[in-house]
Amino acid sequence: MSEFDPGRRRVIQAVGAGLLLPGLAPAVIASVRDRPQLTDGVQSGDVLGDRAMIWSRCDRPARMVVEWDTRSLFSNPRRWVSPLADARSDFTARVELTGLPADQAIFYRVSFEDVQSGVASEPWFGHLRSVPQTRRDIRFVWSGDTAGQGFGINPDIGGMRIYEAMRLRLPDFFIHSGDTIYADGPIPAQLTTESGRVWRNITSEAKSKVAQSLDDFRGNYRYNLMDENIRRFNAEVPQIWQWDDHEVVNNWSPGKPLDVRYQKKDIPDLVGRGRQAWLEYAPMRLQSADNGGRIYRKLGYGPLLDVFVLDMRSYRGANDDNLGAAKPFLGREQLDWLKQEMNGSQAQWKVIAADMSIGLGAPDGEVSPGVTRWEAVANGDPGPAQGRELEIAELLGFLRAQQVRNFVFLTAEVHYCAAHHYYPDHAAFQDFDPFWEFVAGPLNAGSFGPDRLDKTFGPEVIFEKASPMHNASPFAGFQFFGEVNIDGQTGEMRVVLRDLDGVSVFEQKVQPV
């Protein structure tokens, strides 16, 4: 597969976007005050089979109208109308397009009709590519961590530029690996960085403090959508969202103590508000389980790829020493679902989108003097699997027994990029076949790392690139995203780790078996 695919698919993407998107057009028709306003652009997501989700938000009670066509002129549009969007959902709306033809450019336009007057807004345009039914080249990107450590939208550098770098790669879709917001991270007007250079932020009321009320959480999503790069990216690239800790508060688990910034110390209530806002703003279909709010899911993308989106946050037990008997992390129901779905997958490649790394340690303070509390799977002990590691050992042993091949883990979380290869010959737990884990991030946040690998599953660092400074600003250049390319003819997977400007810093080819 060439570095820039000149084929019809990507030509349609690039040309169609340039013709249609308001952010790219030379002029935009002036708004009329009595019309509803699309305040935050459009998004598409969770493309599956002949379906895709479309999301947008307006400024008043209204119904979202989505029209789509396979031609940018909209000569034969199909029309879909959402339920009423009002204050109960923060005026967000979504509809699921169905009946999409396979492997086609789908152009869509979104408007809102005022529930009282029936007056319509100006349209906002977007596009996506529907799921293929036959083998073809696939390209997607992934990363995580947006607006963390106080680094928000900096107009001096053009905002969150990494989203533009990802857009220019013309991916089929994007996996946001968690920390879609930093609800616990206020955005100040400016910060002095490691070089003494001043980082200047666009600010908002919601980002002036930690999120506690439902509207605070909603305001964190609205803040990110103020960035032109994000709005342009959202309109062109379908997304797959998963969540992690900063959608609520750093390293949250049951019983998490909240600091003095929080008026109420009830973590379940805080999680409930954070989860509601996440579900309102995520461009995903609501799953039937968990009262319509289940986050883990499988998305098939033709014969070459299945994506398994995990939720490593909602079902975990409290963070502790992570030793001894099995402790919930994925939870029994999700673990059994993952084993069953992976065993039944007929796709060439099985990508496991994980909130956190399998092998990287993530300390979370101390349980008691000298005893570390752990946030992730690993527990810092290179011996046999213990605690949360036992769930991963069960999964890996099952996949080996059932001869499930060609799976890779993709994650973000740790604010640097890396490639890890897991070898049973180097491991304390050896009942598994070798596999890869690729790490990429952050998108727009402070940079850290590298972290230590726990040797229980025998990981080896093949590559890593991390800031030598603690909490380096985006000025330092340690912002990363990952790109996966699957060759439609050979089935070869090529994983590329790219920096803030889209420049490759590492590449690994993985052959299917």
Coordinates of C-alpha atoms in Angstrom, one line a residue:
M1 CA 0.0 0.0 0.0
S2 CA 1.5 3.4 -1.0
E3 CA 2.2 6.1 1.5
F4 CA -0.6 8.3 0.0
D5 CA -3.2 6.1 -1.7
P6 CA -4.1 7.9 -5.0
G7 CA -7.1 5.6 -5.5
R8 CA -10.6 6.8 -6.1
R9 CA -11.6 6.3 -2.4
R10 CA -9.2 8.9 -1.0
V11 CA -9.6 11.3 -4.0
I12 CA -13.4 11.4 -3.3
Q13 CA -12.7 12.0 0.4
A14 CA -10.3 14.9 -0.2
V15 CA -12.2 16.6 -3.0
G16 CA -15.6 16.1 -1.4
A17 CA -14.5 17.5 1.9
G18 CA -13.0 20.6 0.3
L19 CA -16.2 21.3 -1.6
L20 CA -18.6 20.9 1.2
L21 CA -17.3 21.6 4.7
P22 CA -18.0 25.1 6.1
G23 CA -14.6 25.2 7.7
L24 CA -12.9 24.8 4.3
A25 CA -15.3 26.9 2.1
P26 CA -14.1 30.4 1.1
A27 CA -17.3 32.0 2.5
V28 CA -20.2 31.0 4.8
I29 CA -23.7 32.4 4.4
A30 CA -24.4 34.7 7.3
S31 CA -26.6 33.4 10.1
V32 CA -30.1 34.6 10.6
R33 CA -30.8 35.3 14.3
D34 CA -34.2 33.6 14.4
R35 CA -32.8 30.3 13.0
P36 CA -31.4 27.5 15.1
Q37 CA -27.6 27.5 15.3
L38 CA -25.4 24.4 15.0
T39 CA -23.0 25.3 17.8
D40 CA -20.5 22.5 17.7
G41 CA -20.3 21.1 14.2
V42 CA -21.1 17.5 13.2
Q43 CA -19.7 14.1 14.0
S44 CA -20.1 10.6 12.6
G45 CA -19.2 7.4 14.4
D46 CA -19.6 3.7 15.0
V47 CA -19.8 2.9 11.3
L48 CA -21.1 -0.7 11.2
G49 CA -22.5 -2.8 8.3
D50 CA -24.9 -0.5 6.4
R51 CA -25.2 1.9 9.3
A52 CA -23.5 5.0 10.7
M53 CA -24.3 7.4 13.6
I54 CA -24.5 11.2 13.0
W55 CA -24.3 13.6 15.9
S56 CA -24.8 17.3 16.3
R57 CA -25.9 20.0 18.7
C58 CA -28.0 23.2 18.4
D59 CA -28.9 26.1 20.7
R60 CA -32.6 25.6 21.3
P61 CA -35.3 22.9 21.3
A62 CA -35.3 21.5 17.8
R63 CA -35.2 18.3 15.7
M64 CA -32.1 17.4 13.8
V65 CA -32.6 16.6 10.1
V66 CA -29.9 14.6 8.3
E67 CA -29.9 14.1 4.5
W68 CA -27.4 11.9 2.9
D69 CA -26.4 10.9 -0.7
T70 CA -23.6 9.2 -2.5
R71 CA -23.0 12.3 -4.5
S72 CA -21.9 15.7 -3.2
L73 CA -24.6 17.5 -5.2
F74 CA -27.4 15.7 -3.1
S75 CA -29.4 15.0 -6.2
N76 CA -31.2 12.1 -4.5
P77 CA -31.0 12.7 -0.7
R78 CA -32.4 10.4 1.9
R79 CA -33.8 12.2 4.9
W80 CA -33.7 11.3 8.6
V81 CA -35.2 13.2 11.6
S82 CA -34.1 12.9 15.2
P83 CA -36.2 12.9 18.3
L84 CA -36.5 16.3 20.0
A85 CA -33.2 17.7 21.2
D86 CA -33.8 19.9 24.2
A87 CA -32.2 20.8 27.6
R88 CA -32.6 17.2 28.9
S89 CA -29.7 16.2 26.5
D90 CA -28.0 19.5 26.4
F91 CA -29.5 20.0 22.9
T92 CA -27.4 17.2 21.5
A93 CA -29.0 14.9 18.9
R94 CA -28.1 11.8 17.0
V95 CA -29.6 9.7 14.3
E96 CA -28.6 6.3 12.9
L97 CA -28.4 6.3 9.1
T98 CA -29.3 2.9 7.7
G99 CA -29.4 1.3 4.3
L100 CA -26.0 2.7 3.3
P101 CA -24.5 1.1 0.2
A102 CA -21.3 -0.8 0.9
D103 CA -17.9 0.9 0.5
Q104 CA -19.2 4.2 -0.8
A105 CA -18.5 7.8 -0.1
I106 CA -21.5 9.1 1.9
F107 CA -22.0 12.8 1.9
Y108 CA -24.4 14.2 4.6
R109 CA -25.8 17.6 5.6
V110 CA -27.2 18.4 9.0
S111 CA -29.7 21.1 9.9
F112 CA -32.0 21.7 12.9
E113 CA -35.7 22.7 12.7
D114 CA -37.0 24.9 15.5
V115 CA -39.7 22.9 17.4
Q116 CA -41.9 26.1 17.7
S117 CA -41.5 27.8 14.4
G118 CA -40.3 25.1 12.1
V119 CA -37.6 27.4 10.8
A120 CA -34.5 25.5 9.8
S121 CA -30.8 26.3 10.5
E122 CA -28.2 26.7 7.8
P123 CA -26.8 23.2 7.1
W124 CA -23.4 21.8 8.2
F125 CA -21.8 19.3 5.8
G126 CA -19.8 16.1 6.5
H127 CA -18.9 12.9 4.9
L128 CA -17.8 9.3 5.7
R129 CA -16.9 6.1 4.0
S130 CA -19.3 3.1 4.5
V131 CA -18.0 -0.3 5.5
P132 CA -16.6 -2.5 2.7
Q133 CA -17.9 -6.0 2.1
T134 CA -14.9 -7.1 0.1
R135 CA -11.1 -6.9 0.8
R136 CA -9.7 -3.4 0.2
D137 CA -7.0 -1.3 1.8
I138 CA -7.9 0.1 5.2
R139 CA -6.3 3.0 7.1
F140 CA -7.3 4.2 10.6
V141 CA -5.7 6.2 13.3
W142 CA -5.8 6.2 17.1
S143 CA -4.7 8.2 20.1
G144 CA -6.0 9.6 23.3
D145 CA -5.8 12.4 25.9
T146 CA -7.3 15.8 24.8
A147 CA -6.8 19.0 26.7
G148 CA -4.8 17.6 29.6
Q149 CA -2.5 19.1 32.2
G150 CA -3.9 22.6 31.5
F151 CA -2.9 22.6 27.8
G152 CA -6.0 23.6 25.9
I153 CA -6.7 25.4 22.7
N154 CA -3.6 27.6 22.0
P155 CA -4.5 30.1 19.2
D156 CA -0.8 31.1 18.8
I157 CA 0.0 27.7 17.3
G158 CA -3.3 27.2 15.4
G159 CA -5.1 25.2 18.1
M160 CA -5.0 21.4 18.5
R161 CA -3.0 20.9 15.3
I162 CA -2.5 17.1 15.7
Y163 CA -6.2 16.7 14.7
E164 CA -5.3 18.3 11.4
A165 CA -2.3 16.1 11.0
M166 CA -4.5 13.1 11.5
R167 CA -7.1 14.4 9.1
L168 CA -4.5 14.8 6.4
R169 CA -3.8 11.1 6.6
L170 CA -7.3 10.5 5.2
P171 CA -8.2 7.7 7.6
D172 CA -11.3 5.5 7.3
F173 CA -12.0 6.1 11.0
F174 CA -10.4 7.2 14.3
I175 CA -10.3 5.4 17.7
H176 CA -10.2 7.9 20.6
S177 CA -8.6 5.7 23.2
G178 CA -10.0 7.6 26.2
D179 CA -9.5 10.8 28.2
T180 CA -11.7 12.5 25.6
I181 CA -11.8 15.4 28.1
Y182 CA -10.0 16.3 31.3
A183 CA -12.9 16.9 33.6
D184 CA -10.5 17.3 36.6
G185 CA -8.1 19.6 34.7
P186 CA -9.0 23.3 34.6
I187 CA -7.6 25.3 31.6
P188 CA -5.9 28.5 32.8
A189 CA -5.4 31.6 30.6
Q190 CA -1.7 30.8 30.3
L191 CA 1.1 28.5 31.5
T192 CA 4.8 29.0 31.6
T193 CA 6.4 25.9 30.0
E194 CA 9.7 24.0 30.4
S195 CA 11.5 26.4 28.1
G196 CA 10.1 29.5 29.7
R197 CA 7.8 30.1 26.8
V198 CA 4.3 31.1 27.6
W199 CA 1.5 28.7 26.5
R200 CA -1.7 30.7 26.0
N201 CA -5.2 29.1 26.1
I202 CA -8.6 30.0 24.9
T203 CA -10.7 29.6 28.1
S204 CA -14.3 29.0 29.1
E205 CA -16.3 29.1 32.3
A206 CA -16.7 25.3 32.3
K207 CA -12.9 24.8 32.1
S208 CA -12.1 27.3 34.8
K209 CA -12.6 24.6 37.5
V210 CA -13.0 20.9 38.0
A211 CA -16.2 19.4 36.7
Q212 CA -18.8 18.6 39.4
S213 CA -22.3 19.4 38.0
L214 CA -23.7 17.8 34.9
D215 CA -23.4 21.1 33.0
D216 CA -19.7 21.3 34.1
F217 CA -19.0 18.0 32.4
R218 CA -21.0 19.0 29.3
G219 CA -19.0 22.2 29.1
N220 CA -15.8 20.2 28.9
Y221 CA -17.0 18.6 25.7
R222 CA -18.2 22.0 24.4
Y223 CA -14.7 23.4 25.1
N224 CA -13.0 20.9 22.9
L225 CA -15.5 21.5 20.1
M226 CA -14.4 25.2 20.0
D227 CA -11.3 24.1 18.2
E228 CA -11.5 24.4 14.4
N229 CA -9.2 21.5 13.8
I230 CA -11.4 19.2 15.9
R231 CA -14.6 20.4 14.2
R232 CA -13.1 19.9 10.7
F233 CA -11.7 16.5 11.7
N234 CA -15.1 15.4 13.2
A235 CA -16.9 16.3 10.0
E236 CA -14.6 14.1 7.8
V237 CA -13.5 11.1 10.0
P238 CA -15.9 8.7 11.7
Q239 CA -15.0 8.0 15.3
I240 CA -15.0 5.2 17.8
W241 CA -15.0 6.6 21.3
Q242 CA -14.0 4.9 24.5
W243 CA -13.6 6.4 27.9
D244 CA -11.1 6.2 30.8
D245 CA -10.5 8.1 34.0
H246 CA -10.3 11.8 33.1
E247 CA -13.8 11.8 31.8
V248 CA -14.6 11.9 35.6
V249 CA -11.5 12.3 37.8
N250 CA -7.9 11.0 37.7
N251 CA -7.5 7.2 38.4
W252 CA -11.1 6.8 39.6
S253 CA -12.3 3.5 40.9
P254 CA -14.9 2.6 43.5
G255 CA -14.1 4.3 46.8
K256 CA -11.8 6.9 45.1
P257 CA -11.3 9.7 47.6
L258 CA -12.0 13.2 46.2
D259 CA -9.7 16.1 47.0
V260 CA -10.7 19.5 48.6
R261 CA -11.7 20.9 45.2
Y262 CA -14.8 18.8 45.2
Q263 CA -17.8 19.9 47.4
K264 CA -19.4 16.5 47.4
K265 CA -17.2 13.5 48.0
D266 CA -19.5 10.9 46.4
I267 CA -17.6 9.2 43.6
P268 CA -20.6 7.2 42.2
D269 CA -22.6 10.4 41.8
L270 CA -19.7 12.1 40.0
V271 CA -19.2 9.1 37.8
G272 CA -22.9 9.1 36.9
R273 CA -22.8 12.7 35.8
G274 CA -19.6 12.2 33.8
R275 CA -21.0 9.1 32.1
Q276 CA -24.2 10.9 31.1
A277 CA -22.3 13.8 29.5
W278 CA -19.9 11.4 27.7
L279 CA -22.9 9.5 26.3
E280 CA -24.6 12.7 25.2
Y281 CA -21.5 13.9 23.3
A282 CA -20.2 10.6 21.9
P283 CA -21.1 9.9 18.3
M284 CA -22.1 6.3 19.1
R285 CA -25.2 4.2 19.2
L286 CA -26.5 3.4 22.6
Q287 CA -26.1 -0.3 23.4
S288 CA -29.1 -2.3 24.7
A289 CA -27.3 -3.5 27.8
D290 CA -26.6 -1.4 30.9
N291 CA -29.8 0.6 30.4
G292 CA -28.7 1.9 27.0
G293 CA -25.3 3.0 28.1
R294 CA -22.9 0.1 27.6
I295 CA -19.6 1.2 26.2
Y296 CA -17.8 -2.0 25.3
R297 CA -18.8 -3.2 21.8
K298 CA -17.6 -4.8 18.6
L299 CA -17.4 -3.0 15.3
G300 CA -16.9 -5.1 12.2
Y301 CA -15.1 -3.3 9.2
G302 CA -15.4 -5.8 6.4
P303 CA -13.6 -9.1 6.0
L304 CA -10.2 -7.8 7.1
L305 CA -10.9 -6.1 10.4
D306 CA -13.0 -6.4 13.6
V307 CA -12.5 -3.8 16.3
F308 CA -13.2 -4.8 19.9
V309 CA -13.7 -1.7 22.0
L310 CA -13.1 -2.3 25.7
D311 CA -14.3 -0.6 28.9
M312 CA -11.5 -1.0 31.5
R313 CA -13.1 1.6 33.8
S314 CA -16.7 0.8 34.6
Y315 CA -16.4 -2.7 36.0
R316 CA -13.2 -2.6 37.9
G317 CA -12.9 -3.1 41.6
A318 CA -11.1 -0.5 43.7
N319 CA -7.4 0.2 43.0
D320 CA -5.3 -1.6 45.5
D321 CA -2.1 -3.6 45.7
N322 CA -3.3 -5.8 42.8
L323 CA -1.9 -9.0 44.2
G324 CA -3.2 -12.4 45.2
A325 CA -6.5 -13.7 43.9
A326 CA -8.4 -12.6 40.8
K327 CA -9.7 -9.0 41.0
P328 CA -12.2 -7.5 38.6
F329 CA -10.9 -5.2 35.9
L330 CA -12.9 -6.0 32.7
G331 CA -15.4 -7.9 34.9
R332 CA -16.8 -11.4 34.2
E333 CA -19.5 -10.4 31.8
Q334 CA -17.2 -8.3 29.6
L335 CA -14.4 -10.8 29.7
D336 CA -16.7 -13.6 28.6
W337 CA -18.2 -11.4 25.9
L338 CA -14.7 -10.6 24.6
K339 CA -13.6 -14.3 24.5
Q340 CA -16.8 -15.3 22.7
E341 CA -16.7 -12.5 20.1
M342 CA -13.0 -12.9 19.3
N343 CA -13.4 -16.7 19.0
G344 CA -16.3 -16.1 16.6
S345 CA -14.6 -13.4 14.5
Q346 CA -14.0 -14.3 10.9
A347 CA -12.0 -11.1 10.2
Q348 CA -8.4 -11.4 9.2
W349 CA -7.3 -8.9 12.0
K350 CA -8.7 -8.4 15.4
V351 CA -7.9 -5.1 17.0
I352 CA -8.4 -4.7 20.7
A353 CA -8.9 -1.1 21.6
A354 CA -7.8 -1.0 25.2
D355 CA -8.1 1.9 27.7
M356 CA -4.8 0.9 29.3
S357 CA -1.7 -1.1 28.5
I358 CA -1.4 -4.8 29.5
G359 CA 2.2 -4.5 30.7
L360 CA 2.9 -0.9 31.8
G361 CA 2.8 -0.2 35.5
A362 CA 0.6 2.7 36.6
P363 CA 1.2 3.5 40.3
D364 CA -1.7 5.2 42.1
G365 CA -0.1 6.2 45.5
E366 CA 0.2 3.7 48.3
V367 CA -2.2 1.3 50.0
S368 CA 0.1 1.5 53.1
P369 CA 3.6 2.6 53.7
G370 CA 5.8 0.8 51.1
V371 CA 2.9 -1.0 49.4
T372 CA 2.0 0.5 46.0
R373 CA -1.6 0.9 44.8
W374 CA -1.9 0.1 41.1
E375 CA -4.2 1.7 38.5
A376 CA -3.9 -0.7 35.5
V377 CA -3.5 -4.4 34.8
A378 CA 0.2 -4.7 35.9
N379 CA 1.2 -4.8 39.5
G380 CA 5.0 -4.4 39.3
D381 CA 5.7 -8.0 40.2
P382 CA 7.4 -9.9 37.3
G383 CA 6.3 -13.3 38.7
P384 CA 3.1 -15.3 38.0
A385 CA -0.1 -13.5 37.2
Q386 CA -1.9 -12.1 40.2
G387 CA -4.9 -9.8 40.8
R388 CA -6.1 -8.1 37.7
E389 CA -3.5 -9.9 35.6
L390 CA -5.5 -13.2 36.0
E391 CA -8.2 -11.9 33.8
I392 CA -5.7 -11.2 31.0
A393 CA -4.0 -14.6 31.6
E394 CA -7.5 -16.2 31.2
L395 CA -8.1 -14.3 27.9
L396 CA -4.7 -15.0 26.4
G397 CA -4.8 -18.7 27.4
F398 CA -8.3 -19.0 25.9
L399 CA -7.2 -17.4 22.6
R400 CA -4.3 -19.8 22.3
A401 CA -6.5 -22.8 23.1
Q402 CA -9.0 -21.7 20.5
Q403 CA -6.3 -20.8 18.0
V404 CA -7.5 -17.3 17.6
R405 CA -4.7 -15.5 15.6
N406 CA -3.8 -12.1 14.3
F407 CA -4.8 -9.8 17.2
V408 CA -3.1 -6.6 18.4
F409 CA -3.7 -4.3 21.3
L410 CA -3.9 -0.5 20.7
T411 CA -3.9 2.0 23.6
A412 CA -2.9 5.5 24.7
E413 CA -3.1 6.6 28.3
V414 CA 0.6 7.0 29.2
H415 CA 1.4 10.2 27.2
Y416 CA 4.2 8.8 25.0
C417 CA 4.5 6.4 22.1
A418 CA 5.8 2.8 22.1
A419 CA 5.8 -0.6 20.5
H420 CA 5.8 -3.6 22.8
H421 CA 6.1 -7.3 21.7
Y422 CA 5.0 -9.9 24.2
Y423 CA 6.9 -13.2 24.1
P424 CA 5.8 -16.3 26.1
D425 CA 9.5 -17.4 26.3
H426 CA 10.3 -14.3 28.3
A427 CA 7.3 -14.5 30.5
A428 CA 6.3 -15.9 33.9
F429 CA 2.9 -16.7 32.5
Q430 CA 3.6 -18.6 29.2
D431 CA 0.2 -20.0 28.0
F432 CA -0.2 -17.6 25.1
D433 CA 0.9 -16.8 21.6
P434 CA 3.2 -13.8 20.9
F435 CA 1.3 -10.5 20.2
W436 CA 1.9 -6.8 19.7
E437 CA 0.8 -3.8 21.7
F438 CA 1.2 -0.3 20.3
V439 CA 0.9 2.9 22.3
A440 CA 0.3 6.4 21.0
G441 CA -0.5 9.7 22.7
P442 CA -1.2 12.3 23.9
L443 CA -3.2 14.3 21.4
N444 CA -3.0 17.6 23.2
A445 CA -1.8 17.3 26.8
G446 CA 1.4 17.1 28.9
S447 CA 4.0 14.5 28.0
F448 CA 5.5 11.9 30.4
G449 CA 7.2 8.6 30.4
P450 CA 8.5 6.1 29.7
D451 CA 7.0 3.8 32.3
R452 CA 8.3 0.4 33.5
L453 CA 7.0 -2.8 32.0
D454 CA 5.9 -5.6 34.2
K455 CA 7.5 -8.9 32.9
T456 CA 4.6 -11.2 33.8
F457 CA 3.6 -11.5 30.1
G458 CA 7.1 -11.1 28.8
P459 CA 6.9 -7.7 27.0
E460 CA 9.9 -6.3 25.2
V461 CA 10.3 -2.7 24.3
I462 CA 10.9 -2.6 20.5
F463 CA 10.5 1.2 20.4
E464 CA 9.6 4.1 22.6
K465 CA 9.8 7.8 22.3
A466 CA 9.0 9.9 25.4
S467 CA 9.8 13.3 26.8
P468 CA 12.9 13.5 29.0
M469 CA 11.0 16.1 31.0
H470 CA 8.1 15.6 33.3
N471 CA 4.9 17.1 32.0
A472 CA 6.4 18.6 28.9
S473 CA 4.1 21.0 27.0
P474 CA 3.1 20.4 23.4
F475 CA 5.8 22.9 22.5
A476 CA 8.3 20.1 23.2
G477 CA 6.9 18.1 20.4
F478 CA 6.1 14.8 22.2
Q479 CA 2.5 14.5 21.0
F480 CA 1.7 11.3 19.0
F481 CA -0.9 9.4 17.2
G482 CA -0.8 5.9 15.7
E483 CA -1.8 4.8 12.2
V484 CA -2.8 1.3 11.1
N485 CA -2.7 0.3 7.4
I486 CA -4.0 -3.1 6.2
D487 CA -3.2 -4.1 2.7
G488 CA -6.3 -5.3 0.9
Q489 CA -4.4 -7.9 -1.2
T490 CA -1.8 -9.4 1.1
G491 CA -3.5 -8.7 4.5
E492 CA -0.2 -7.2 5.8
M493 CA -0.7 -4.8 8.7
R494 CA 1.7 -1.8 8.9
V495 CA 1.6 0.2 12.1
V496 CA 3.1 3.7 12.0
L497 CA 3.6 6.0 15.0
R498 CA 3.5 9.7 14.0
D499 CA 4.3 12.9 15.7
L500 CA 2.4 16.2 16.0
D501 CA 3.1 17.1 12.4
G502 CA 2.2 13.7 11.1
V503 CA 5.9 12.6 10.6
S504 CA 6.6 8.9 11.1
V505 CA 8.9 8.1 14.1
F506 CA 8.5 4.3 13.9
E507 CA 7.0 1.7 11.6
Q508 CA 6.3 -2.0 12.2
K509 CA 5.0 -4.5 9.6
V510 CA 3.0 -7.4 11.0
Q511 CA 2.3 -10.4 8.8
P512 CA -1.0 -12.4 9.2
V513 CA -0.7 -16.1 10.1

